[in-house]
Coordinates of C-alpha atoms in Angstrom, one line a residue:
X1 CA -1.0 20.8 -66.8
X2 CA -0.6 23.9 -64.6
X3 CA -1.0 21.6 -61.5
X4 CA 1.8 19.3 -62.7
X5 CA 4.1 22.2 -63.3
X6 CA 3.3 23.8 -60.0
X7 CA 3.9 20.5 -58.2
X8 CA 7.2 20.0 -60.0
X9 CA 8.4 23.5 -59.1
X10 CA 7.4 22.9 -55.5
X11 CA 9.2 19.5 -55.4
X12 CA 12.3 21.0 -57.0
X13 CA 12.4 23.9 -54.5
X14 CA 11.9 21.5 -51.6
X15 CA 14.8 19.2 -52.7
X16 CA 17.2 21.6 -54.3
X17 CA 15.9 24.9 -53.1
X18 CA 18.1 27.8 -52.0
X19 CA 20.0 27.0 -48.8
X20 CA 19.5 29.4 -46.0
X21 CA 22.7 31.0 -44.6
X22 CA 23.8 29.6 -41.3
X23 CA 23.1 32.0 -38.5
X24 CA 25.2 32.1 -35.3
X25 CA 24.1 33.6 -32.0
X26 CA 26.9 34.9 -29.8
X27 CA 27.0 36.4 -26.4
X28 CA 29.5 37.6 -23.9
X29 CA 31.0 35.1 -21.5
X30 CA 30.1 35.5 -17.8
X31 CA 31.4 33.8 -14.8
X32 CA 28.8 32.4 -12.5
X33 CA 27.2 29.4 -11.0
X34 CA 26.0 26.7 -13.4
X35 CA 22.9 25.0 -12.2
X36 CA 22.3 21.5 -13.6
X37 CA 19.7 18.9 -12.6
X38 CA 19.3 15.3 -13.6
X39 CA 16.4 13.1 -13.1
X40 CA 15.6 9.5 -14.0
X41 CA 13.9 6.4 -13.0
X42 CA 14.8 2.8 -12.6
X43 CA 16.9 0.6 -10.3
X44 CA 20.2 1.6 -8.8
X45 CA 22.7 -1.2 -8.0
X46 CA 26.2 -1.3 -6.6
X47 CA 29.0 -2.2 -9.0
X48 CA 30.5 -4.4 -6.3
X49 CA 29.4 -5.7 -3.0
X50 CA 31.3 -7.3 -0.2
X51 CA 29.8 -9.2 2.7
X52 CA 31.6 -8.7 6.0
X53 CA 32.3 -11.8 8.1
X54 CA 33.9 -11.0 11.4
X55 CA 35.8 -13.7 13.3
X56 CA 33.8 -13.1 16.4
X57 CA 30.2 -12.2 17.2
X58 CA 28.9 -9.3 19.2
X59 CA 26.9 -6.2 19.2
X60 CA 28.2 -3.3 17.0
X61 CA 28.8 -0.2 19.2
X62 CA 30.6 2.1 16.7
X63 CA 30.5 2.3 12.9
X64 CA 33.4 4.3 11.3
X65 CA 32.3 4.0 7.6
X66 CA 29.1 4.9 5.9
X67 CA 27.4 3.3 2.9
X68 CA 29.1 4.1 -0.4
X69 CA 32.4 5.2 1.0
X70 CA 35.6 3.4 -0.1
X71 CA 37.7 1.8 2.6
X72 CA 41.3 0.6 2.4
X73 CA 42.7 -2.7 3.5
X74 CA 43.1 -2.9 7.3
X75 CA 40.8 0.1 8.0
X76 CA 38.6 -0.2 11.1
X77 CA 35.1 0.1 9.9
X78 CA 33.2 -1.0 13.0
X79 CA 33.8 -1.8 16.7
X80 CA 32.1 -4.6 18.5
X81 CA 31.2 -4.7 22.2
X82 CA 33.9 -6.8 23.8
X83 CA 32.3 -7.2 27.3
X84 CA 31.1 -10.7 26.5
X85 CA 34.5 -11.8 25.2
X86 CA 36.3 -10.3 28.1
X87 CA 34.0 -12.1 30.5
X88 CA 34.6 -15.4 28.7
X89 CA 38.4 -14.9 28.9
X90 CA 38.1 -14.1 32.7
X91 CA 36.0 -17.2 33.3
X92 CA 38.4 -19.4 31.3
X93 CA 41.4 -18.0 33.4
X94 CA 39.5 -18.7 36.6
X95 CA 38.7 -22.2 35.5
X96 CA 42.3 -22.8 34.6
X97 CA 43.5 -21.6 38.0
X98 CA 40.9 -23.8 39.7
X99 CA 42.0 -26.8 37.6
X100 CA 45.7 -26.2 38.6
X101 CA 44.9 -26.5 42.3

């Protein structure tokens, strides 16, 4: 009987027992550097991807944008070597002049 009463008392205290007062911890505000780190694992993928399709072929000699940077419409992002194209134009002009003779 004593065990039943003791168990009932313990259950009553656990369910409806006295609530402890809420304790707040405060401190003075200080200005300084906030150091935050973030780590995770998994795969990272771009939200959008655009394939570049230039109208001509050639070797890339300069790149003016890097991966992840946004570019606007009409922005120059790379420069191709034009030596082969200039040679082809010169040869075509020579062939045209020869054909006119």
